């Protein structure tokens, strides 16, 4: 319980790196050793992340990696696979937040991304969405934190498969809305405020790479479209599905409760009164919570499943910490107890 | 060409009423006679609509209606049907922007709204989406301006039916995103800025009333879900459809061009480079233009049709003026030539 | 340290009430007894505050107040003074978040608000901005949590008086920008999303009531103007002042450090590189931290002091908890350790 | 009246260049000849400016300039002065939207910017804010369109000098709030949506270059601070001034009316009821209108003057067209009649 692990973050200036540093700094079982950045080496962490100005830490050069218990890699896709042997030397546990180790085989990776330079690690890596992979996480040496849009979509749909409401042959349309932090700390013209504010922009109309993860874990193919909307954090998935057999609201409540009743980070929101009646990113900003819910459209034999997460948390850094807590045998909610804010503006 | 018609607006303080007044004030063939408001009678129009401070006009009591050529009713659903006989007495042409006269029969109206108190007018009313009803508009006495989300959805899907890419038996999912002006000038708690800013909120998960119009005009049933997102103006429809036969991009370009090549207010945006590659509400803010486009997802035999309009314009007041121009035999683009702004924030 | 106090919140459905409940729920020394609401009695707290859905608590009628150690009143101005005797009976310590007990005399109150119905309590009440009143707080029975715009302004200016850079005779202009949560959970037309989004609106050009608090605590009169801007949380004060004697940056660093070096909730941000170079509300969203900083304009003999807080936290509920921690002899940072998020959208 | 001039725009991909193209395309007296861009040569104008997709025009290389009647230069500061001789050869009238020809002398320019390479043009250039320089514009060969923050500030203050309410010796504090389009189409990290949304950011705390223009035209020194806030378009200036003699609201109404009663693009907004009681950028989005107004703070002997413009219009491209209309003897409002939208989101 009072055990302490040393941890470092590779890629500390990015949004995900910053979120990891925030969570590690407030985590009872971690002590931050290093945060790396080539361009900002020797600058304070607060230079990049204004919320962390009280953190007494400067960025280290990535060339000066020291040994740690846990190494978190928050680098762009393709970087970790190149450096995985080096990471392996300095750390007991590696937690990678890129897509490099999420898929099972090099063939899958090549289909959606590019050639894989360290395929031998793919088999041992464990995907970090605990609602799917809790049993495989304890003792894992290489953890692959999942994609944000994959997380929101999977969490909304999973109970329907668990409860055999869907068999996998049905049409599934996932229409996802995401915030601007998904574009990362750099971003291009399309991420500039004048061009990005107030948008409803089909930024991955088809072929979004997170499809690969969803298909791998749900075992089904689905129709996946991602829109950019005006928020900073958040991934909201609306899944339109068509069960072969009629299904009642009671069936759905049972299914979702069954799948998630012991999950500390999933909350059911399905109807009721007031302003917040279905899952919304605003309600989970800054937290590791996923909201999931549903509605029926009997006339069209349709079921709509909603889910909402903070893409930086449940969709990335929070998920990574959650998975690591389980891997190390810690309290799985450690460091993840922030309840979120109300009201909050654009998440 | 230089003919001038007198026009009044019932419900002048609402957002739609204000937009009508703006368009009429800048229209070469109209002269504003009255704008009514019970609560703001005798106040200037600029009191409610700051962009119209230069307009030398005060709100009239709705009890003092004068005769005009064209009467625009921008009142909540259910009001026009109660007053339609009165409107008929004072005006040659009535243009109603509520849902009261959009559907063909009292039965349909009752199914989606409530009992209809003036069903005898339903048959003669002409729906104002000219891309659908241009032939019926000339000489129309009662024009029913369509719903914003119906307009965006219909415009995105229509070419697929025109070109027999869809037959009507296929699954159609329309996932719509709308701005806060749809809630009107009043709005409740859910429309307050702290609760409404930055949302992705499933506000009509199923059963949205605009479904009735879409089904009436496309002749098919569809799965329809509306989300509130952070913009003021805009309705963006993403339609996920599954054609029975394989379809190519060339087929789609042909279909959309065929349907819209002579339409002054529909623009094709489908791929290409730069920041704006698919339809977006930001690109049409303040204009009567609809952007439509598409993308293919061959692996899932899916076609995604996108469309984006300004809900206050092409989805409401602009559509009404467009329809009225045609009804009166005017240049159909008269008063609707604003090109929109770049950049613009939340539309 | 492990002492636990019972606490109730009067006015639990409002934004400030919700923020208090959030903080109390996460506070190691408090146990929530009741949250009152007349209109929402028996509904769950999560009905009003979606971030608190995990809190196992329903609103109580304000008529059923039970005895507690600490009673937090988050009611509109004028309510607490009417009920203060009742509050006094049920609680050892009363913490009022309205303006009712902030000013020293009934005359002052009447000048800025209205007649005061419980003036006998004014003398004993202690203002809760610990950077000003830390010495008076221990043991206080009636704590008056200060106004948000007063807090941001006072914190930005205080070091200049502490260090005698200002004497009180100089011209001081405070130009303040605030978020929409200041309008409360109700709000009127001006708070509706379509009218409120994207504004720069002079909502209190002159005569804002927080002036009274600032003048009481700084002992000077100042020129105070408040603008509404597009954020949900936040109060940012830019104070333009004109010291009689030339002042250097070194003098300013010394002054601000001197005033705040032992303060756990004040952070200096004055120049340097990167994106966040001066105080900003975004950097403190959800935290009890105040950012303060300054810049010199030697050509105009002007000094600009900046400060930024979250109006719901350092400007209200966080300040109240901070003051209460000190009053009860607890660790003053207890329950207030959230570090904020980066990036975060509209705060 | 029906005369037509050819016009080209140098720097057509930028925000200001796009706004000029939009205005010229809708202007009854102009025909667009070329829009230049080195990087986007041969791409359609709609590639950069989605609102201009109907414009049948492709960017030209800046090396292929053809002769025109009027050349608009919308290039970054420092470019026009290098190319002014070349511009002079191809065009009868040059309208420069950068700062290059706004100041009277090379010394002034060097003080605020850098060395000036074409000082011989400074004397003949005419500043394009017609409310200041209408008499000098007819026949001007070189027009220097003013800075946006200078325009908003000058327009708010000018009546106070015209009416001798201010003499020039008083303290003047101008606290300005601007939108993200001021950063231009490129922008850096600070302009990315995640970092820029929801801000109140002191981006030019002191030393903003538009001070030079204000001081040149008002003949006084002032304290000038610019904040970035969450809108795309807009410059809102709040000027806090301290008249030596007491002044009444009636005096102010007289002064502002006197200065602006014949001005087609200035509107007085000072109190009254409703939501929009003082000048706001939202109310003028997309228009060439300036809103100006005021409030008194008798207790502090202060007068607050407010003004609000669209920085892309009255603050830049609209001002340039307005000035050019006058220079060429056209109707001065030609092409500038758009009335703005209500509601509109972030301007």
Short mmCIF file of N, CA and C in Angstrom, two decimals, chain D residues 174-281:
data_model
loop_
_atom_site.label_atom_id
_atom_site.label_comp_id
_atom_site.label_asym_id
_atom_site.label_seq_id
_atom_site.Cartn_x
_atom_site.Cartn_y
_atom_site.Cartn_z
N UNK D 174 -6.46 52.43 -21.86
CA UNK D 174 -7.24 51.67 -22.85
C UNK D 174 -6.97 50.19 -22.63
N UNK D 175 -8.01 49.48 -22.23
CA UNK D 175 -7.90 48.04 -21.98
C UNK D 175 -8.66 47.36 -23.12
N UNK D 176 -7.92 46.68 -23.99
CA UNK D 176 -8.48 46.17 -25.24
C UNK D 176 -8.57 44.64 -25.21
N UNK D 177 -9.63 44.10 -25.79
CA UNK D 177 -9.82 42.65 -25.88
C UNK D 177 -9.97 42.28 -27.36
N UNK D 178 -9.20 41.31 -27.79
CA UNK D 178 -9.20 40.98 -29.23
C UNK D 178 -9.40 39.50 -29.48
N UNK D 179 -9.81 39.21 -30.71
CA UNK D 179 -10.05 37.84 -31.14
C UNK D 179 -8.83 37.21 -31.79
N UNK D 180 -8.95 35.92 -32.08
CA UNK D 180 -7.79 35.16 -32.52
C UNK D 180 -7.40 35.42 -33.97
N UNK D 181 -8.27 36.03 -34.76
CA UNK D 181 -7.88 36.28 -36.15
C UNK D 181 -6.75 37.30 -36.22
N UNK D 182 -6.54 38.06 -35.16
CA UNK D 182 -5.42 39.02 -35.17
C UNK D 182 -4.08 38.31 -35.30
N UNK D 183 -4.04 37.05 -34.90
CA UNK D 183 -2.79 36.30 -35.01
C UNK D 183 -2.52 35.84 -36.43
N UNK D 184 -3.48 36.03 -37.32
CA UNK D 184 -3.27 35.66 -38.71
C UNK D 184 -3.52 34.19 -38.98
N UNK D 185 -3.43 33.85 -40.27
CA UNK D 185 -3.77 32.50 -40.70
C UNK D 185 -2.74 31.47 -40.25
N UNK D 186 -1.54 31.92 -39.96
CA UNK D 186 -0.52 30.97 -39.50
C UNK D 186 -0.68 30.71 -38.02
N UNK D 187 -0.22 31.62 -37.21
CA UNK D 187 -0.31 31.46 -35.76
C UNK D 187 0.68 30.42 -35.28
N UNK D 188 1.04 30.49 -34.02
CA UNK D 188 1.97 29.52 -33.44
C UNK D 188 1.28 28.71 -32.37
N UNK D 189 2.08 28.17 -31.46
CA UNK D 189 1.52 27.35 -30.38
C UNK D 189 0.43 28.08 -29.61
N UNK D 190 0.67 29.36 -29.34
CA UNK D 190 -0.29 30.10 -28.53
C UNK D 190 -1.63 30.28 -29.24
N UNK D 191 -1.63 30.11 -30.56
CA UNK D 191 -2.86 30.23 -31.33
C UNK D 191 -3.56 28.90 -31.56
N UNK D 192 -2.97 27.81 -31.11
CA UNK D 192 -3.63 26.52 -31.33
C UNK D 192 -4.88 26.45 -30.46
N UNK D 193 -5.88 25.77 -30.96
CA UNK D 193 -7.17 25.77 -30.29
C UNK D 193 -7.10 25.35 -28.83
N UNK D 194 -6.38 24.28 -28.51
CA UNK D 194 -6.38 23.89 -27.09
C UNK D 194 -5.79 24.97 -26.18
N UNK D 195 -4.81 25.71 -26.66
CA UNK D 195 -4.15 26.73 -25.83
C UNK D 195 -4.88 28.06 -25.90
N UNK D 196 -5.64 28.28 -26.97
CA UNK D 196 -6.22 29.61 -27.20
C UNK D 196 -7.68 29.70 -26.79
N UNK D 197 -8.38 28.56 -26.72
CA UNK D 197 -9.82 28.63 -26.44
C UNK D 197 -10.05 28.99 -24.97
N UNK D 198 -11.02 29.84 -24.75
CA UNK D 198 -11.40 30.20 -23.40
C UNK D 198 -10.44 31.10 -22.65
N UNK D 199 -9.48 31.67 -23.33
CA UNK D 199 -8.48 32.47 -22.61
C UNK D 199 -8.96 33.87 -22.25
N UNK D 200 -8.38 34.38 -21.20
CA UNK D 200 -8.20 35.82 -20.99
C UNK D 200 -6.70 35.95 -20.80
N UNK D 201 -6.02 36.34 -21.86
CA UNK D 201 -4.56 36.29 -21.87
C UNK D 201 -3.98 37.66 -22.18
N UNK D 202 -3.21 38.23 -21.27
CA UNK D 202 -2.56 39.52 -21.52
C UNK D 202 -1.47 39.32 -22.57
N UNK D 203 -1.83 39.51 -23.86
CA UNK D 203 -0.80 39.18 -24.85
C UNK D 203 0.09 40.35 -25.23
N UNK D 204 -0.40 41.55 -25.01
CA UNK D 204 0.48 42.71 -25.16
C UNK D 204 0.23 43.61 -23.95
N UNK D 205 0.82 43.25 -22.82
CA UNK D 205 0.53 43.98 -21.58
C UNK D 205 0.90 45.45 -21.69
N UNK D 206 2.01 45.68 -22.33
CA UNK D 206 2.46 47.06 -22.58
C UNK D 206 3.20 47.05 -23.91
N UNK D 207 3.35 48.22 -24.49
CA UNK D 207 4.20 48.34 -25.67
C UNK D 207 3.58 47.83 -26.96
N UNK D 208 2.25 47.69 -27.04
CA UNK D 208 1.62 47.26 -28.30
C UNK D 208 1.81 48.34 -29.36
N UNK D 209 2.19 47.91 -30.57
CA UNK D 209 2.56 48.87 -31.60
C UNK D 209 1.43 49.79 -32.06
N UNK D 210 0.20 49.39 -31.87
CA UNK D 210 -0.88 50.28 -32.29
C UNK D 210 -0.92 51.56 -31.46
N UNK D 211 -0.24 51.54 -30.32
CA UNK D 211 -0.10 52.76 -29.53
C UNK D 211 0.42 53.91 -30.38
N UNK D 212 1.35 53.58 -31.26
CA UNK D 212 1.97 54.63 -32.08
C UNK D 212 0.93 55.36 -32.91
N UNK D 213 0.03 54.58 -33.52
CA UNK D 213 -1.02 55.20 -34.35
C UNK D 213 -1.97 56.05 -33.52
N UNK D 214 -2.33 55.52 -32.38
CA UNK D 214 -3.27 56.24 -31.52
C UNK D 214 -2.67 57.57 -31.09
N UNK D 215 -1.42 57.51 -30.67
CA UNK D 215 -0.76 58.73 -30.21
C UNK D 215 -0.59 59.73 -31.35
N UNK D 216 -0.31 59.21 -32.54
CA UNK D 216 -0.16 60.10 -33.69
C UNK D 216 -1.46 60.82 -34.01
N UNK D 217 -2.57 60.09 -33.93
CA UNK D 217 -3.82 60.70 -34.39
C UNK D 217 -4.60 61.43 -33.29
N UNK D 218 -4.46 60.98 -32.07
CA UNK D 218 -5.13 61.72 -30.99
C UNK D 218 -4.20 62.76 -30.39
N UNK D 219 -2.93 62.64 -30.69
CA UNK D 219 -1.99 63.62 -30.18
C UNK D 219 -1.73 63.52 -28.69
N UNK D 220 -2.04 62.35 -28.15
CA UNK D 220 -1.81 62.16 -26.72
C UNK D 220 -1.17 60.79 -26.49
N UNK D 221 -0.54 60.68 -25.36
CA UNK D 221 0.02 59.41 -24.94
C UNK D 221 -1.04 58.70 -24.10
N UNK D 222 -1.08 57.37 -24.20
CA UNK D 222 -2.06 56.66 -23.37
C UNK D 222 -1.52 55.32 -22.91
N UNK D 223 -2.17 54.77 -21.92
CA UNK D 223 -1.77 53.48 -21.35
C UNK D 223 -2.59 52.40 -22.03
N UNK D 224 -1.90 51.47 -22.67
CA UNK D 224 -2.56 50.59 -23.64
C UNK D 224 -2.20 49.14 -23.33
N UNK D 225 -3.21 48.31 -23.11
CA UNK D 225 -2.97 46.90 -22.82
C UNK D 225 -3.96 46.06 -23.62
N UNK D 226 -3.46 45.02 -24.26
CA UNK D 226 -4.30 44.18 -25.11
C UNK D 226 -4.38 42.75 -24.55
N UNK D 227 -5.62 42.26 -24.42
CA UNK D 227 -5.86 40.89 -23.96
C UNK D 227 -6.46 40.07 -25.10
N UNK D 228 -6.03 38.83 -25.21
CA UNK D 228 -6.69 37.88 -26.10
C UNK D 228 -7.85 37.24 -25.35
N UNK D 229 -9.01 37.22 -25.98
CA UNK D 229 -10.16 36.52 -25.39
C UNK D 229 -10.75 35.57 -26.43
N UNK D 230 -11.74 34.77 -26.00
CA UNK D 230 -12.23 33.70 -26.87
C UNK D 230 -13.28 34.19 -27.87
N UNK D 231 -12.79 34.76 -28.93
CA UNK D 231 -13.61 35.05 -30.10
C UNK D 231 -12.66 34.99 -31.28
N UNK D 232 -13.19 34.95 -32.46
CA UNK D 232 -12.33 34.89 -33.63
C UNK D 232 -12.12 36.29 -34.20
N UNK D 233 -13.22 37.02 -34.32
CA UNK D 233 -13.18 38.38 -34.81
C UNK D 233 -13.55 39.32 -33.68
N UNK D 234 -13.00 40.53 -33.75
CA UNK D 234 -13.44 41.53 -32.80
C UNK D 234 -12.29 42.23 -32.10
N UNK D 235 -12.47 43.52 -31.93
CA UNK D 235 -11.59 44.31 -31.08
C UNK D 235 -12.50 45.23 -30.28
N UNK D 236 -12.41 45.09 -28.98
CA UNK D 236 -13.26 45.85 -28.09
C UNK D 236 -12.37 46.67 -27.18
N UNK D 237 -12.55 47.99 -27.20
CA UNK D 237 -11.70 48.85 -26.36
C UNK D 237 -12.53 49.47 -25.24
N UNK D 238 -12.05 49.30 -24.03
CA UNK D 238 -12.65 49.97 -22.88
C UNK D 238 -11.65 51.02 -22.42
N UNK D 239 -12.03 52.30 -22.57
CA UNK D 239 -11.12 53.39 -22.22
C UNK D 239 -11.60 54.05 -20.94
N UNK D 240 -10.74 54.02 -19.95
CA UNK D 240 -11.04 54.64 -18.66
C UNK D 240 -10.36 56.00 -18.65
N UNK D 241 -11.15 57.06 -18.55
CA UNK D 241 -10.56 58.40 -18.58
C UNK D 241 -11.09 59.24 -17.43
N UNK D 242 -10.36 60.32 -17.11
CA UNK D 242 -10.66 61.12 -15.93
C UNK D 242 -10.68 62.60 -16.30
N UNK D 243 -11.85 63.04 -16.76
CA UNK D 243 -11.94 64.45 -17.19
C UNK D 243 -11.67 65.40 -16.03
N UNK D 244 -11.03 66.49 -16.34
CA UNK D 244 -10.73 67.47 -15.29
C UNK D 244 -11.98 68.12 -14.72
N UNK D 245 -12.96 68.33 -15.58
CA UNK D 245 -14.21 68.97 -15.14
C UNK D 245 -15.33 67.94 -15.09
N UNK D 246 -16.29 68.11 -14.21
CA UNK D 246 -17.43 67.20 -14.18
C UNK D 246 -18.15 67.19 -15.52
N UNK D 247 -18.63 66.03 -15.90
CA UNK D 247 -19.31 65.91 -17.18
C UNK D 247 -20.60 65.12 -16.95
N UNK D 248 -21.64 65.49 -17.68
CA UNK D 248 -22.93 64.80 -17.50
C UNK D 248 -23.18 63.84 -18.65
N UNK D 249 -24.17 62.99 -18.47
CA UNK D 249 -24.54 62.09 -19.55
C UNK D 249 -25.01 62.88 -20.77
N UNK D 250 -25.70 63.96 -20.50
CA UNK D 250 -26.17 64.78 -21.61
C UNK D 250 -25.00 65.34 -22.41
N UNK D 251 -23.97 65.77 -21.70
CA UNK D 251 -22.77 66.26 -22.39
C UNK D 251 -22.19 65.17 -23.30
N UNK D 252 -22.20 63.97 -22.76
CA UNK D 252 -21.59 62.87 -23.51
C UNK D 252 -22.43 62.53 -24.74
N UNK D 253 -23.73 62.43 -24.54
CA UNK D 253 -24.59 62.18 -25.70
C UNK D 253 -24.35 63.25 -26.77
N UNK D 254 -24.27 64.49 -26.35
CA UNK D 254 -24.03 65.56 -27.32
C UNK D 254 -22.70 65.39 -28.03
N UNK D 255 -21.69 65.08 -27.26
CA UNK D 255 -20.35 64.97 -27.84
C UNK D 255 -20.30 63.84 -28.86
N UNK D 256 -20.80 62.68 -28.49
CA UNK D 256 -20.74 61.53 -29.40
C UNK D 256 -21.62 61.75 -30.62
N UNK D 257 -22.79 62.35 -30.39
CA UNK D 257 -23.66 62.62 -31.55
C UNK D 257 -23.01 63.61 -32.49
N UNK D 258 -22.43 64.61 -31.93
CA UNK D 258 -21.78 65.65 -32.73
C UNK D 258 -20.68 65.03 -33.61
N UNK D 259 -19.88 64.20 -33.02
CA UNK D 259 -18.76 63.63 -33.77
C UNK D 259 -19.22 62.67 -34.85
N UNK D 260 -20.30 61.95 -34.57
CA UNK D 260 -20.62 60.83 -35.45
C UNK D 260 -21.96 60.90 -36.16
N UNK D 261 -22.67 61.99 -36.02
CA UNK D 261 -24.04 61.95 -36.55
C UNK D 261 -24.09 61.73 -38.06
N UNK D 262 -23.04 62.14 -38.78
CA UNK D 262 -23.07 61.94 -40.23
C UNK D 262 -22.27 60.71 -40.66
N UNK D 263 -21.78 59.99 -39.69
CA UNK D 263 -20.94 58.84 -40.04
C UNK D 263 -21.79 57.61 -40.32
N UNK D 264 -21.63 57.02 -41.50
CA UNK D 264 -22.47 55.86 -41.81
C UNK D 264 -22.06 54.60 -41.06
N UNK D 265 -20.86 54.58 -40.52
CA UNK D 265 -20.38 53.34 -39.92
C UNK D 265 -20.09 53.45 -38.42
N UNK D 266 -20.72 54.40 -37.75
CA UNK D 266 -20.57 54.48 -36.31
C UNK D 266 -21.96 54.56 -35.68
N UNK D 267 -22.16 53.76 -34.67
CA UNK D 267 -23.47 53.63 -34.03
C UNK D 267 -23.29 53.86 -32.53
N UNK D 268 -24.18 54.64 -31.95
CA UNK D 268 -24.11 54.91 -30.51
C UNK D 268 -24.92 53.89 -29.72
N UNK D 269 -24.30 53.26 -28.74
CA UNK D 269 -24.99 52.30 -27.88
C UNK D 269 -24.57 52.59 -26.46
N UNK D 270 -25.46 53.20 -25.69
CA UNK D 270 -25.04 53.65 -24.36
C UNK D 270 -26.18 53.50 -23.38
N UNK D 271 -26.26 52.30 -22.80
CA UNK D 271 -27.31 52.06 -21.83
C UNK D 271 -28.59 51.63 -22.52
N UNK D 272 -29.72 51.92 -21.92
CA UNK D 272 -30.97 51.38 -22.45
C UNK D 272 -31.16 49.99 -21.89
N UNK D 273 -32.20 49.29 -22.38
CA UNK D 273 -32.52 47.99 -21.80
C UNK D 273 -32.10 46.84 -22.68
N UNK D 274 -32.60 45.67 -22.34
CA UNK D 274 -32.33 44.48 -23.14
C UNK D 274 -30.98 43.88 -22.86
N UNK D 275 -30.57 42.98 -23.71
CA UNK D 275 -29.32 42.25 -23.50
C UNK D 275 -28.12 43.07 -23.95
N UNK D 276 -28.27 43.83 -25.03
CA UNK D 276 -27.14 44.53 -25.64
C UNK D 276 -27.20 46.00 -25.27
N UNK D 277 -26.56 46.38 -24.18
CA UNK D 277 -26.70 47.74 -23.67
C UNK D 277 -25.49 48.63 -23.91
N UNK D 278 -24.35 48.01 -24.22
CA UNK D 278 -23.14 48.76 -24.51
C UNK D 278 -22.50 48.15 -25.75
N UNK D 279 -21.52 48.79 -26.31
CA UNK D 279 -20.89 48.23 -27.52
C UNK D 279 -20.35 46.81 -27.29
N UNK D 280 -20.55 45.95 -28.28
CA UNK D 280 -20.08 44.56 -28.22
C UNK D 280 -19.64 44.09 -29.61
N UNK D 281 -18.54 43.38 -29.68
CA UNK D 281 -18.12 42.85 -30.98
C UNK D 281 -19.16 41.92 -31.61
#
